Tab-separated table of C-alpha atoms and ligand atoms in Angstrom:
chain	number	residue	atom	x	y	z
A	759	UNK	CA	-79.214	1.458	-77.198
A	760	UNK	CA	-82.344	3.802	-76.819
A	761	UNK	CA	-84.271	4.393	-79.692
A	762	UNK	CA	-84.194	6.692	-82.574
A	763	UNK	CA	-86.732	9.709	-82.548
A	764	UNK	CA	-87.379	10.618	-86.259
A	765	UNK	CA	-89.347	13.523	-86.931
A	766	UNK	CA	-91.594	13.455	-90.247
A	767	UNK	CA	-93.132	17.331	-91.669
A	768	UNK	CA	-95.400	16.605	-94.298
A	769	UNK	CA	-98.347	18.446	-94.978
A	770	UNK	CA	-100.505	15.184	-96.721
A	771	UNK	CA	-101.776	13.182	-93.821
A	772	UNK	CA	-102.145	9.757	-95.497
A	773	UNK	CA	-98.332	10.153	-96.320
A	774	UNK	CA	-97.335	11.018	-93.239
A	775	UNK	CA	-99.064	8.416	-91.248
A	776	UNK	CA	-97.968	5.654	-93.504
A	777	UNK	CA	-94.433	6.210	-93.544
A	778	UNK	CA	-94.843	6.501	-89.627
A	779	UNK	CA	-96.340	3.264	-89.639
A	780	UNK	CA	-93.179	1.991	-91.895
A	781	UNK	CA	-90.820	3.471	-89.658
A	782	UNK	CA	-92.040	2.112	-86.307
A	783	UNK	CA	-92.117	-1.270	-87.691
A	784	UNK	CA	-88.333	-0.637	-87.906
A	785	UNK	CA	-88.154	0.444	-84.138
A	786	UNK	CA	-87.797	3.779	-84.278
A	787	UNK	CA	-89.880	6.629	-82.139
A	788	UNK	CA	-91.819	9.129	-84.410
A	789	UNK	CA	-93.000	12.214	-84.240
A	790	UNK	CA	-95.370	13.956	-86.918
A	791	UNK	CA	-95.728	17.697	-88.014
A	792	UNK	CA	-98.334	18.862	-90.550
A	793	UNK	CA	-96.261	22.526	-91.598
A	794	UNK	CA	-92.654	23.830	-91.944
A	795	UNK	CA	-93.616	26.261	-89.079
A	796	UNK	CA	-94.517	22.937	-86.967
A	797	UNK	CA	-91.888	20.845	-88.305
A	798	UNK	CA	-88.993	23.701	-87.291
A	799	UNK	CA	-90.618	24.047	-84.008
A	800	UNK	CA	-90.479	20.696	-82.831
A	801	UNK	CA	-87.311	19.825	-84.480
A	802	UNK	CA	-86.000	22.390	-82.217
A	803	UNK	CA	-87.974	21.384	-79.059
A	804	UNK	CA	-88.009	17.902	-79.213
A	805	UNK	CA	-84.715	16.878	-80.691
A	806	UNK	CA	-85.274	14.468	-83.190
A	807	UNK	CA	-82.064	11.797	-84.523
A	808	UNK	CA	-83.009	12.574	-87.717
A	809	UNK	CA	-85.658	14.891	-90.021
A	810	UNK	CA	-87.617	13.570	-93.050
A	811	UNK	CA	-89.199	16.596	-94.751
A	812	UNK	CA	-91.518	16.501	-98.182
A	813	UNK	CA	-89.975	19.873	-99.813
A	814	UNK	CA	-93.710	20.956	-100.930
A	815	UNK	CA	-94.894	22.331	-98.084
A	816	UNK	CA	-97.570	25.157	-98.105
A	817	UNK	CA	-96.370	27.534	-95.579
A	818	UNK	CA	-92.299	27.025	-95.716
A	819	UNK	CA	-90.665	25.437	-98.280
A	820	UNK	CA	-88.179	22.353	-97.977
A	821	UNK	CA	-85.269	24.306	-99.332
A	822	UNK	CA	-85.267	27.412	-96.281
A	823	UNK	CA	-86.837	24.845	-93.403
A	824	UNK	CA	-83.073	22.719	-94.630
A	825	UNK	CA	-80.936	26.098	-94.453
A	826	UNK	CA	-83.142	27.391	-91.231
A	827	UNK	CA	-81.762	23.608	-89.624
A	828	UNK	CA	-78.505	23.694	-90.484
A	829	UNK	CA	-78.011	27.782	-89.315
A	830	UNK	CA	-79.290	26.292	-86.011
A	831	UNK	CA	-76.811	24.665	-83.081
A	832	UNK	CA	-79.295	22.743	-81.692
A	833	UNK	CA	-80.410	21.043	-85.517
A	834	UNK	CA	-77.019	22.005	-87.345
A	835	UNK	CA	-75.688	18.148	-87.616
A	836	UNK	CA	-79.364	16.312	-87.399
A	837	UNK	CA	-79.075	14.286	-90.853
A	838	UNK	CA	-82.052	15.430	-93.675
A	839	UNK	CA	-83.995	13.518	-95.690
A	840	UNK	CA	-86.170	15.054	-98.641
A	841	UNK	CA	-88.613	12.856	-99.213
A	842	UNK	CA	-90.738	14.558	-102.366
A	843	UNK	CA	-92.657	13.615	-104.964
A	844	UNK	CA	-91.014	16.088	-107.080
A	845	UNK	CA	-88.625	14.213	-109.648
A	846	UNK	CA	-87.160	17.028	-111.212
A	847	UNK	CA	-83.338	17.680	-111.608
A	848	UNK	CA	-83.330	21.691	-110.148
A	849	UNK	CA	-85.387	20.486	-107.376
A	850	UNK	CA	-83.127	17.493	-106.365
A	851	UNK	CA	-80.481	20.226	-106.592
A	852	UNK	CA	-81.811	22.725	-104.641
A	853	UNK	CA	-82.397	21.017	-101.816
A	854	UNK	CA	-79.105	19.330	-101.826
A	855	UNK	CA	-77.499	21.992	-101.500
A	856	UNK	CA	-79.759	24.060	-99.317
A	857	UNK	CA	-78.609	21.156	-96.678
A	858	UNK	CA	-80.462	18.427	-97.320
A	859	UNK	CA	-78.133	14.933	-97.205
A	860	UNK	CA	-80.295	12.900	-98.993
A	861	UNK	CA	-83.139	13.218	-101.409
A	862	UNK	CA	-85.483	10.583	-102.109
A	863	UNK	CA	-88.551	10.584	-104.740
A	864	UNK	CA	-92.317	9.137	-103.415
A	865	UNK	CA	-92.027	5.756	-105.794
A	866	UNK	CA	-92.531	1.820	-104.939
A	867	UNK	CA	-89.374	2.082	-103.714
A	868	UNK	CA	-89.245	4.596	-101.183
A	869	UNK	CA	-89.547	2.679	-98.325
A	870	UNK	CA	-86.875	0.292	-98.912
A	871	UNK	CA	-84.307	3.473	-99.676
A	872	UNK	CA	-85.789	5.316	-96.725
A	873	UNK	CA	-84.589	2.467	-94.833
A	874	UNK	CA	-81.708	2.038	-96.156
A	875	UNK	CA	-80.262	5.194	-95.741
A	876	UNK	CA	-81.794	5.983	-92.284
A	877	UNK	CA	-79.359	3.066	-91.126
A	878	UNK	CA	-76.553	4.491	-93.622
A	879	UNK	CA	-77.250	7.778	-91.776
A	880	UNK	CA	-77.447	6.758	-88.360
A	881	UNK	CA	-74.731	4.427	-88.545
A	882	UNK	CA	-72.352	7.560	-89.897
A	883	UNK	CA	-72.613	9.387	-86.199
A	884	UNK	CA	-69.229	10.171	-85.636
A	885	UNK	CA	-69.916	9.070	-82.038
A	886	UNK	CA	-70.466	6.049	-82.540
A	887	UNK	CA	-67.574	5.322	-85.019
A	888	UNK	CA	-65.656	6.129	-82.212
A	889	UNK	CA	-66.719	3.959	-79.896
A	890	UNK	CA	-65.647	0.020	-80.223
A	891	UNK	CA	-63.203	-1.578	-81.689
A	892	UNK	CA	-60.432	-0.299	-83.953
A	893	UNK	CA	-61.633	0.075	-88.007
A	894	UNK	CA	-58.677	-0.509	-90.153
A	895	UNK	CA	-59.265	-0.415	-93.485
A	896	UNK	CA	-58.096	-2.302	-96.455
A	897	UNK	CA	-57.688	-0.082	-99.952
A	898	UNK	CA	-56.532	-0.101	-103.139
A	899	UNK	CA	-56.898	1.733	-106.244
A	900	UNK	CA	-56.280	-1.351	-108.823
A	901	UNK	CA	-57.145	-5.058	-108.315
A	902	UNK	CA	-54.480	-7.593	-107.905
A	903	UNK	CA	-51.926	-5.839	-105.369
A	904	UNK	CA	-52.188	-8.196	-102.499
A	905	UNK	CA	-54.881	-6.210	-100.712
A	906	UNK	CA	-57.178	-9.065	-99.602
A	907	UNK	CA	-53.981	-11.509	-98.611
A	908	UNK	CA	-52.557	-8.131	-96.753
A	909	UNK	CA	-55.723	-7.818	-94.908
A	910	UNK	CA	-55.929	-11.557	-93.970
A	911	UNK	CA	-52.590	-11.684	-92.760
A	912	UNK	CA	-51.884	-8.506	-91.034
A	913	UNK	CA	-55.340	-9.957	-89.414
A	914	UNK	CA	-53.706	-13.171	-88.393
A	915	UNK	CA	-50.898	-11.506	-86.975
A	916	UNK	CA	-52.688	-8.726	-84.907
A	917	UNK	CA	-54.291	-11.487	-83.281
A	918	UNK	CA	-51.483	-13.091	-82.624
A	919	UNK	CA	-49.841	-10.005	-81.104
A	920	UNK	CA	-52.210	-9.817	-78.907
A	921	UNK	CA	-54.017	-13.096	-78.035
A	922	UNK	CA	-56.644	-11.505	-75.887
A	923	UNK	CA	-58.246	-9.268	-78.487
A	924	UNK	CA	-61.348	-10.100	-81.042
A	925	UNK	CA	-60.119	-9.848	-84.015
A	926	UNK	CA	-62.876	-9.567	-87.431
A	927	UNK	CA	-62.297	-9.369	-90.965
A	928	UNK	CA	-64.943	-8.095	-93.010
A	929	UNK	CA	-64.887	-8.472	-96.736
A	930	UNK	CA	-66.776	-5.651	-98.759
A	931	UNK	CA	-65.575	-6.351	-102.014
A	932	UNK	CA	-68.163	-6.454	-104.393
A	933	UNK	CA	-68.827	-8.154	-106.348
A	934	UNK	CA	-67.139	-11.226	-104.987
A	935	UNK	CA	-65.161	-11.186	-102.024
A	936	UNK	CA	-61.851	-13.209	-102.158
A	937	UNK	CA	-60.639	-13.344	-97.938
A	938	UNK	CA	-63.263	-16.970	-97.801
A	939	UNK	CA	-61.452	-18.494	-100.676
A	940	UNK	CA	-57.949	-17.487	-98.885
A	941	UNK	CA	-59.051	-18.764	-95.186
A	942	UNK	CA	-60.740	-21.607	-96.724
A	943	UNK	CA	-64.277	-20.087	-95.193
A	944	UNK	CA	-66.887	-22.632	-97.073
A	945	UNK	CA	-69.567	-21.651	-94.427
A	946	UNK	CA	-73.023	-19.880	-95.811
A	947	UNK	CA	-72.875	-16.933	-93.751
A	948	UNK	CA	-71.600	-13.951	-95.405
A	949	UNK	CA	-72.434	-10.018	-95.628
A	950	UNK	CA	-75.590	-10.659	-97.947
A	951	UNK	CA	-77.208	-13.309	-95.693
A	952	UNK	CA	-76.617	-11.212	-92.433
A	953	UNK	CA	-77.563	-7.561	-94.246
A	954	UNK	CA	-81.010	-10.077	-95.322
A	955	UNK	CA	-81.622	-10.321	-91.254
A	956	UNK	CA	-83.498	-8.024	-89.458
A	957	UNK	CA	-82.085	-5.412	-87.723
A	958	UNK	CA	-82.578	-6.098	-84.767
A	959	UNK	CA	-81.682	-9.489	-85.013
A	960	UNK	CA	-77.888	-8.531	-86.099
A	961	UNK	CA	-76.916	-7.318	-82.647
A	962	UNK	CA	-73.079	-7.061	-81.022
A	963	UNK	CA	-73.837	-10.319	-79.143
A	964	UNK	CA	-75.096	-11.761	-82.501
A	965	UNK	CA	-71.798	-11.587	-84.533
A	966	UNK	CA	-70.258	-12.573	-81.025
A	967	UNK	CA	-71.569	-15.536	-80.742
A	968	UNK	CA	-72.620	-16.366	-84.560
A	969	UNK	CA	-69.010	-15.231	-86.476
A	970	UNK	CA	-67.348	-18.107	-87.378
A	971	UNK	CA	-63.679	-18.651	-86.161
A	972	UNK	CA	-61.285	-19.393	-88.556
A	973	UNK	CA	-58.974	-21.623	-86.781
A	974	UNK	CA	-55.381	-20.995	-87.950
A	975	UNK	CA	-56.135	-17.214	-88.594
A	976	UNK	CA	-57.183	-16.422	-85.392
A	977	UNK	CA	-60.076	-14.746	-86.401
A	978	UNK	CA	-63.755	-14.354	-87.042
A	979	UNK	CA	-64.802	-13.379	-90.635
A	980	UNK	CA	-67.664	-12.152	-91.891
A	981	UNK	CA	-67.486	-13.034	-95.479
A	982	UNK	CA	-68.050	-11.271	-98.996
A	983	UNK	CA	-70.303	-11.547	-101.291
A	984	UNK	CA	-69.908	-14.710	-103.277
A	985	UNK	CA	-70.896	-13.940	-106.396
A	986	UNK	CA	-72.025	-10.927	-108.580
A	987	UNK	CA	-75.790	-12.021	-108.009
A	988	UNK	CA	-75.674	-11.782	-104.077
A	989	UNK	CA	-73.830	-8.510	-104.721
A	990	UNK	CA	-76.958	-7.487	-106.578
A	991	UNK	CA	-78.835	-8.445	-103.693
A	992	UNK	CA	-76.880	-6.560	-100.872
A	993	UNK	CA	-78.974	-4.423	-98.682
A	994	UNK	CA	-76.030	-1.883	-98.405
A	995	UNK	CA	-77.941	0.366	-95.868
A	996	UNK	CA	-77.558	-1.723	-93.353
A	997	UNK	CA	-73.661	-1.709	-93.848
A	998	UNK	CA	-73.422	0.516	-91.238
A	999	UNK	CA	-74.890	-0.892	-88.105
A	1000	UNK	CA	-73.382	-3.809	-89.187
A	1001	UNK	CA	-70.176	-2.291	-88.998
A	1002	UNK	CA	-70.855	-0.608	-85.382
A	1003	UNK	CA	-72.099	-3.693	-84.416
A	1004	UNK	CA	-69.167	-5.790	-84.783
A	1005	UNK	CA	-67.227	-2.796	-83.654
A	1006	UNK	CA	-69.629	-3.238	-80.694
A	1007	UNK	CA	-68.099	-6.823	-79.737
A	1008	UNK	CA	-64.054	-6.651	-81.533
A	1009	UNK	CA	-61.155	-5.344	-80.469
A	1010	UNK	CA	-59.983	-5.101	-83.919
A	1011	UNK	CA	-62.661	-5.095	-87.354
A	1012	UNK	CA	-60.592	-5.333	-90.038
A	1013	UNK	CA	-62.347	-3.808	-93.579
A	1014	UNK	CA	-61.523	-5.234	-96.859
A	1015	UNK	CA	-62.594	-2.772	-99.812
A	1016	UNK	CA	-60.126	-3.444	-102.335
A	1017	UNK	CA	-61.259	-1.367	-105.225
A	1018	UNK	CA	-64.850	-1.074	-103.961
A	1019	UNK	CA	-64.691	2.702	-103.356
A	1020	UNK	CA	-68.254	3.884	-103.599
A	1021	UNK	CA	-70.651	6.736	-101.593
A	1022	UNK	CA	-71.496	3.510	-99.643
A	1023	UNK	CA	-68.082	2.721	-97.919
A	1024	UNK	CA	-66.540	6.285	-98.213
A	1025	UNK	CA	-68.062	7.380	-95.161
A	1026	UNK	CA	-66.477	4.199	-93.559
A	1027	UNK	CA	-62.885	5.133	-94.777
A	1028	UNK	CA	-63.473	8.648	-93.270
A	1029	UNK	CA	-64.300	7.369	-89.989
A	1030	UNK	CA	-61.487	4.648	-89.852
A	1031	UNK	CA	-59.167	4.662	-86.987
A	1032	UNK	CA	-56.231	3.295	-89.942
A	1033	UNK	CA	-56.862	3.714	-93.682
A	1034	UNK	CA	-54.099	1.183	-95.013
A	1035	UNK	CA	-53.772	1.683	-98.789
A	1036	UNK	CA	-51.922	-1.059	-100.970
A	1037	UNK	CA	-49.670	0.041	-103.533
A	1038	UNK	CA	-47.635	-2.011	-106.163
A	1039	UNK	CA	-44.572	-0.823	-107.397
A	1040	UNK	CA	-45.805	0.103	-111.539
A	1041	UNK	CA	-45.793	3.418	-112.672
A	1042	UNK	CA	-49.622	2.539	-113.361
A	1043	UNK	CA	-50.807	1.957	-109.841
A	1044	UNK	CA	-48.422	4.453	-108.275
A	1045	UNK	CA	-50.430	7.318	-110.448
A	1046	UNK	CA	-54.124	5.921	-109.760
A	1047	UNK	CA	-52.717	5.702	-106.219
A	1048	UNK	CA	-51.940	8.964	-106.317
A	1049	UNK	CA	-55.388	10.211	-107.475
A	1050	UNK	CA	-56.856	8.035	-104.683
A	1051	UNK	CA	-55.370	9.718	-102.219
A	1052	UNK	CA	-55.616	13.045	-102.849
A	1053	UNK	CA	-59.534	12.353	-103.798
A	1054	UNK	CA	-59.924	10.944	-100.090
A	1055	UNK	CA	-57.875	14.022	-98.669
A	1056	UNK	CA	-59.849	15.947	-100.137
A	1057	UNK	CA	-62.841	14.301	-98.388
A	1058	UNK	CA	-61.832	14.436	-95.099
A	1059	UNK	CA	-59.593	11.440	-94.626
A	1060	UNK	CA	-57.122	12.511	-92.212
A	1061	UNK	CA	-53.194	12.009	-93.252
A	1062	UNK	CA	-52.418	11.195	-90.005
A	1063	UNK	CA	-54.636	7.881	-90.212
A	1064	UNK	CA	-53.072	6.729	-93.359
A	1065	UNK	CA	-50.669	3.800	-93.113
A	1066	UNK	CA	-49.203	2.739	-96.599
A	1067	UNK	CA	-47.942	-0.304	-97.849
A	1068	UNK	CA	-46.049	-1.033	-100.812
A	1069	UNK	CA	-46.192	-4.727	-101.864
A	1070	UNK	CA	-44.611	-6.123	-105.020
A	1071	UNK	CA	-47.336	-8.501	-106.032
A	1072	UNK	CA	-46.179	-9.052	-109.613
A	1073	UNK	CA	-42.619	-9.077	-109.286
A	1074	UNK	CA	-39.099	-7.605	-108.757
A	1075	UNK	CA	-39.214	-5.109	-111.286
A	1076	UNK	CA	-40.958	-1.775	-110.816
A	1077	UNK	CA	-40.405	1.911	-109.170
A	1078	UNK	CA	-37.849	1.695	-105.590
A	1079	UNK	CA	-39.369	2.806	-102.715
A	1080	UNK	CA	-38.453	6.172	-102.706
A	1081	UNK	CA	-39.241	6.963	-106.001
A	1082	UNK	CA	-42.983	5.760	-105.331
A	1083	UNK	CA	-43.015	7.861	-101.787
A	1084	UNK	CA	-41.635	11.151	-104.391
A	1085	UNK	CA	-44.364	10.181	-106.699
A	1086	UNK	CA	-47.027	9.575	-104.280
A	1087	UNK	CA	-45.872	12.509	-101.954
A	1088	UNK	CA	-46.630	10.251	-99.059
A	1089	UNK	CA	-44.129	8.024	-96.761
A	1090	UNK	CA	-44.460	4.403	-97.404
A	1091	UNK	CA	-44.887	2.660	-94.026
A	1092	UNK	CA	-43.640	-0.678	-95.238
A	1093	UNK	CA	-42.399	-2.583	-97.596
A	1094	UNK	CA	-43.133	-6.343	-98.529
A	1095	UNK	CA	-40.861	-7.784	-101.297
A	1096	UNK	CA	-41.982	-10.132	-103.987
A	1097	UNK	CA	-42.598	-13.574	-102.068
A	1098	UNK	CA	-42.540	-15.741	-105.922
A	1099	UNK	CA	-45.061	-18.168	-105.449
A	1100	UNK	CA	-44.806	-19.076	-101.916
A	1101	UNK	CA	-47.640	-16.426	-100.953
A	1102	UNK	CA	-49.877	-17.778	-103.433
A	1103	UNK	CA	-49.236	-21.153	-102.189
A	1104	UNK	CA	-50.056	-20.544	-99.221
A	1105	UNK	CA	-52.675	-18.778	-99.890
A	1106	UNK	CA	-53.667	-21.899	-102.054
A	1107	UNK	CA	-53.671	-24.189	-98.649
A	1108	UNK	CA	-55.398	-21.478	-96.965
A	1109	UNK	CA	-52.721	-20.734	-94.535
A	1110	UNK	CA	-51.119	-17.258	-93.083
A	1111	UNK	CA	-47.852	-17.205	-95.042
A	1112	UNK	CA	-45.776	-16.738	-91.058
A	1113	UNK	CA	-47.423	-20.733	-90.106
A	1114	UNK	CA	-46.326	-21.660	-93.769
A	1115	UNK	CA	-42.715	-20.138	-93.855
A	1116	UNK	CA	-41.882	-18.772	-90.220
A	1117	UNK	CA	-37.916	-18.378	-91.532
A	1118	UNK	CA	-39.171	-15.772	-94.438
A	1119	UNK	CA	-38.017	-12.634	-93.419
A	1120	UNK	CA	-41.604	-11.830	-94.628
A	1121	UNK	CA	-43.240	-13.371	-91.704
A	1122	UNK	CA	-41.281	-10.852	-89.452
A	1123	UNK	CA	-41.904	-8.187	-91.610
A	1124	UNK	CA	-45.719	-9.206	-91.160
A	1125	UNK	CA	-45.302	-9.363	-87.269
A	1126	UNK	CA	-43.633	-6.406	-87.259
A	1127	UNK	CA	-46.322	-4.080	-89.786
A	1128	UNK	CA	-48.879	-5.989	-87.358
A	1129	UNK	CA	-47.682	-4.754	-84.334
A	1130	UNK	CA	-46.683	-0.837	-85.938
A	1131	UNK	CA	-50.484	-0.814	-87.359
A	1132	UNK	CA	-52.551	-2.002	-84.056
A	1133	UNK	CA	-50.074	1.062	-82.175
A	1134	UNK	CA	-51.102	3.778	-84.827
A	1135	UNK	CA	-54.901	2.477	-84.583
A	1136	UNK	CA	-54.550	3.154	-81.177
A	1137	UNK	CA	-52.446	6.820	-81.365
A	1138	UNK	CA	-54.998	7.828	-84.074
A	1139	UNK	CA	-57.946	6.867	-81.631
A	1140	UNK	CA	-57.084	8.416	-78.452
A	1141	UNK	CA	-56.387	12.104	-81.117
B	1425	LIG	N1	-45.649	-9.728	-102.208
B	1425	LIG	C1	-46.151	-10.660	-102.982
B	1425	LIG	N2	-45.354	-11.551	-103.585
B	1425	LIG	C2	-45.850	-12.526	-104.377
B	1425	LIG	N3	-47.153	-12.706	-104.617
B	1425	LIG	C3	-48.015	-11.851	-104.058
B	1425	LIG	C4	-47.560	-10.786	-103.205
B	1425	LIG	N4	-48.654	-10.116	-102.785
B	1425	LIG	C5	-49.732	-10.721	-103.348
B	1425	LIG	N5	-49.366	-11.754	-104.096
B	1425	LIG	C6	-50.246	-12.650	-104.866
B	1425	LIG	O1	-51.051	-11.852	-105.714
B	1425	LIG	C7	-52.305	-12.460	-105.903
B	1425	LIG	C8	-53.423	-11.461	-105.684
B	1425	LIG	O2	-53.520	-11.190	-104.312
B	1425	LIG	P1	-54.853	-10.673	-103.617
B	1425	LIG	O3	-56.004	-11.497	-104.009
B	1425	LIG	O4	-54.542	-10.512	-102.200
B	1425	LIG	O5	-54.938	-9.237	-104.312
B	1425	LIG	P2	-56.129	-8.198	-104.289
B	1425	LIG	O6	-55.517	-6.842	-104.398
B	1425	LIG	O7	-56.974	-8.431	-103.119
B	1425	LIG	O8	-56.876	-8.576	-105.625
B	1425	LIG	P3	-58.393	-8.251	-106.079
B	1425	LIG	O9	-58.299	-7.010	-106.875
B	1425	LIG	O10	-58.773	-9.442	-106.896
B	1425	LIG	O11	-59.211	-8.103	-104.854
B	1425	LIG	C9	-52.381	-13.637	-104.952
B	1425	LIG	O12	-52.181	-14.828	-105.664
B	1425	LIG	C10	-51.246	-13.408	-103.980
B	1425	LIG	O13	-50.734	-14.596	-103.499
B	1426	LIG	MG1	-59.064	-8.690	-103.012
């Protein structure tokens, strides 16, 4: 991958040169201008990745050099960072919405979040969300529907589908995951450690070589955070080369977010290839379901990459099917009856539930969704 030109328009010298300093330590090319009238003319010349301006400038200010950017073809979808010392609320505001996608105040910290969201930003490049490996995200808008033993089993059976593809579950539910406890993953390695490395250390050949197989499962996981502590910890801007990476070496990266909607794995939902969302049949769920769905609609999430699946985790009772599709005004793709306790049991001996009880007509309804979800992944891909 070549590297990153970042182009920094700040008018205070000292500033300027020190968070070039900072950012070439992180690998990436920079280029310096000391005025908006500089900064606009080699953003347009030189084609920077990405723009870090300090709003206070003398001769332009941050606000019109954002709006001059964003008018322009050649600048229009270079991401923006405001990096000010100016604290106030209208200011934040203003140049938010004069373009700006991020706004960052000079503090002890503004290294670490510069960093962090360069990677968040550079990592969200619709490009190279397309490239790879199918995404296929795991989502739910309550806890306890079967999301994390959905996304560990459709897994398993994916790979099994179709023995010569990677398959790799990653768990991003904070603040502990729950697919290492399921798989029986005991292992130290999980999303904390590896966000911890270096950058350039966590490479597509890294998680090739250094994911650990889980046997049985017939994948490689890269575990969740395991415990709220660790979750404190998590560098989350380097979620997203992490993510490109694996979908760098894996045929298939499966996501679990559970309930862990945030700004931080939106953007990862919105690039998905499949956006499977677990519903349970209450009236409860079926309503916060409801409001899930229309807020990721709403932010871009396109219907045509949604795959739905309504599990009874809790029991018999609860809406049909077709009341839940009327009430959710989507179609549910499939259905997975109430398995009593065998699917925590299995879950309990950290086996798929299709090794544990091949006759269930579950297992074949797992095979089945498997082979219906790694077809739509595809479709949804190719446009
Ligand atoms: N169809 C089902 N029939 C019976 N039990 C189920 C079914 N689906 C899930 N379960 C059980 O429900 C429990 C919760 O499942 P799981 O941990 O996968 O849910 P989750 O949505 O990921 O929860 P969390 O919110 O904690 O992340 C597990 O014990 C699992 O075995
Ligand atoms: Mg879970």
């Amino acid at each position: 991958m070549s590297r990153k030109k970042v182009l920094i328009v700040d008018a205070d010298v000292a500033s300027r040169n020190f968070i070039a300093r900072k950012l070439l330590e992180q690998k990436y090319d920079v280029m310096q201008a000391g005025s908006g009238k500089e900064g606009l003319i080699f953003a347009w010349r030189d084609h920077p990745d990405l723009i870090i301006v300090d709003p206070v400038l003398a001769d332009v200010a941050g606000e019109e050099i954002a709006a001059r950017l964003k008018q322009d073809p050649r600048t229009q979808d270079v991401p923006l960072i405001a990096l000010s010392g100016d604290q106030t609320h209208g200011r934040i505001k203003s140049c938010l919405d004069a373009g700006f996608n991020e706004y960052i105040t000079k503090s002890g910290q503004a290294v670490a979040t510069l960093n962090d969201t360069i990677s968040r930003l550079f990592g969200l490049t619709v490009d190279e969300m397309k490239q790879g490996g199918l995404s296929i995200i795991f989502i739910s808008a309550k806890g306890g529907t079967g999301t994390s033993s959905m996304c560990a089993n459709l897994a398993m059976n994916i790979a099994h589908y179709q023995p010569e593809a990677n398959v790799a579950v990653l768990d991003l539910v904070l603040p502990i995951g729950s697919i290492a406890p399921i798989v029986g993953y005991e292992g130290g390695q999980n999303i904390v450690t590896i966000t911890d490395m270096p950058p350039a250390k966590t490479t597509p050949d890294f998680f090739h070589r250094e994911l650990p197989q889980m046997g049985v499962w017939q994948f490689n996981l890269l575990a969740g955070s395991p415990d709220p502590e660790s979750s404190n910890q998590l560098k989350v801007g380097r979620i997203w080369d992490v993510v490109t990476a694996l979908k760098a070496s894996y045929d298939y990266v499966l996501i679990d977010i559970g309930r862990s909607l945030s700004k931080i794995t939106l953007p990862l939902i919105q690039h998905a290839d499949l956006v499977t969302l677990i519903v349970s049949t209450d009236v409860s769920t079926i309503s916060l379901t409801k409001t899930l769905w229309d807020y990721l609609k709403g932010k871009g999430v396109p219907p045509n990459s949604l795959f739905t699946i309504l599990n009874r985790a809790v029991g018999l009772e609860g809406l049909s099917k077709t009341d839940a599709e009327n009430q959710l005004g989507i179609k549910i793709n499939m259905s997975m009856p109430y398995l009593g306790t065998n699917f925590a049991f299995a879950n309990s001996h950290h086996q798929p539930f299709s090794l544990k009880f091949p006759k269930d007509t579950a297992s074949i309804i797992f095979q089945d969704t498997a082979k219906e979800m790694a077809i739509l992944a595809q479709k949804v891909r190719l446009g």
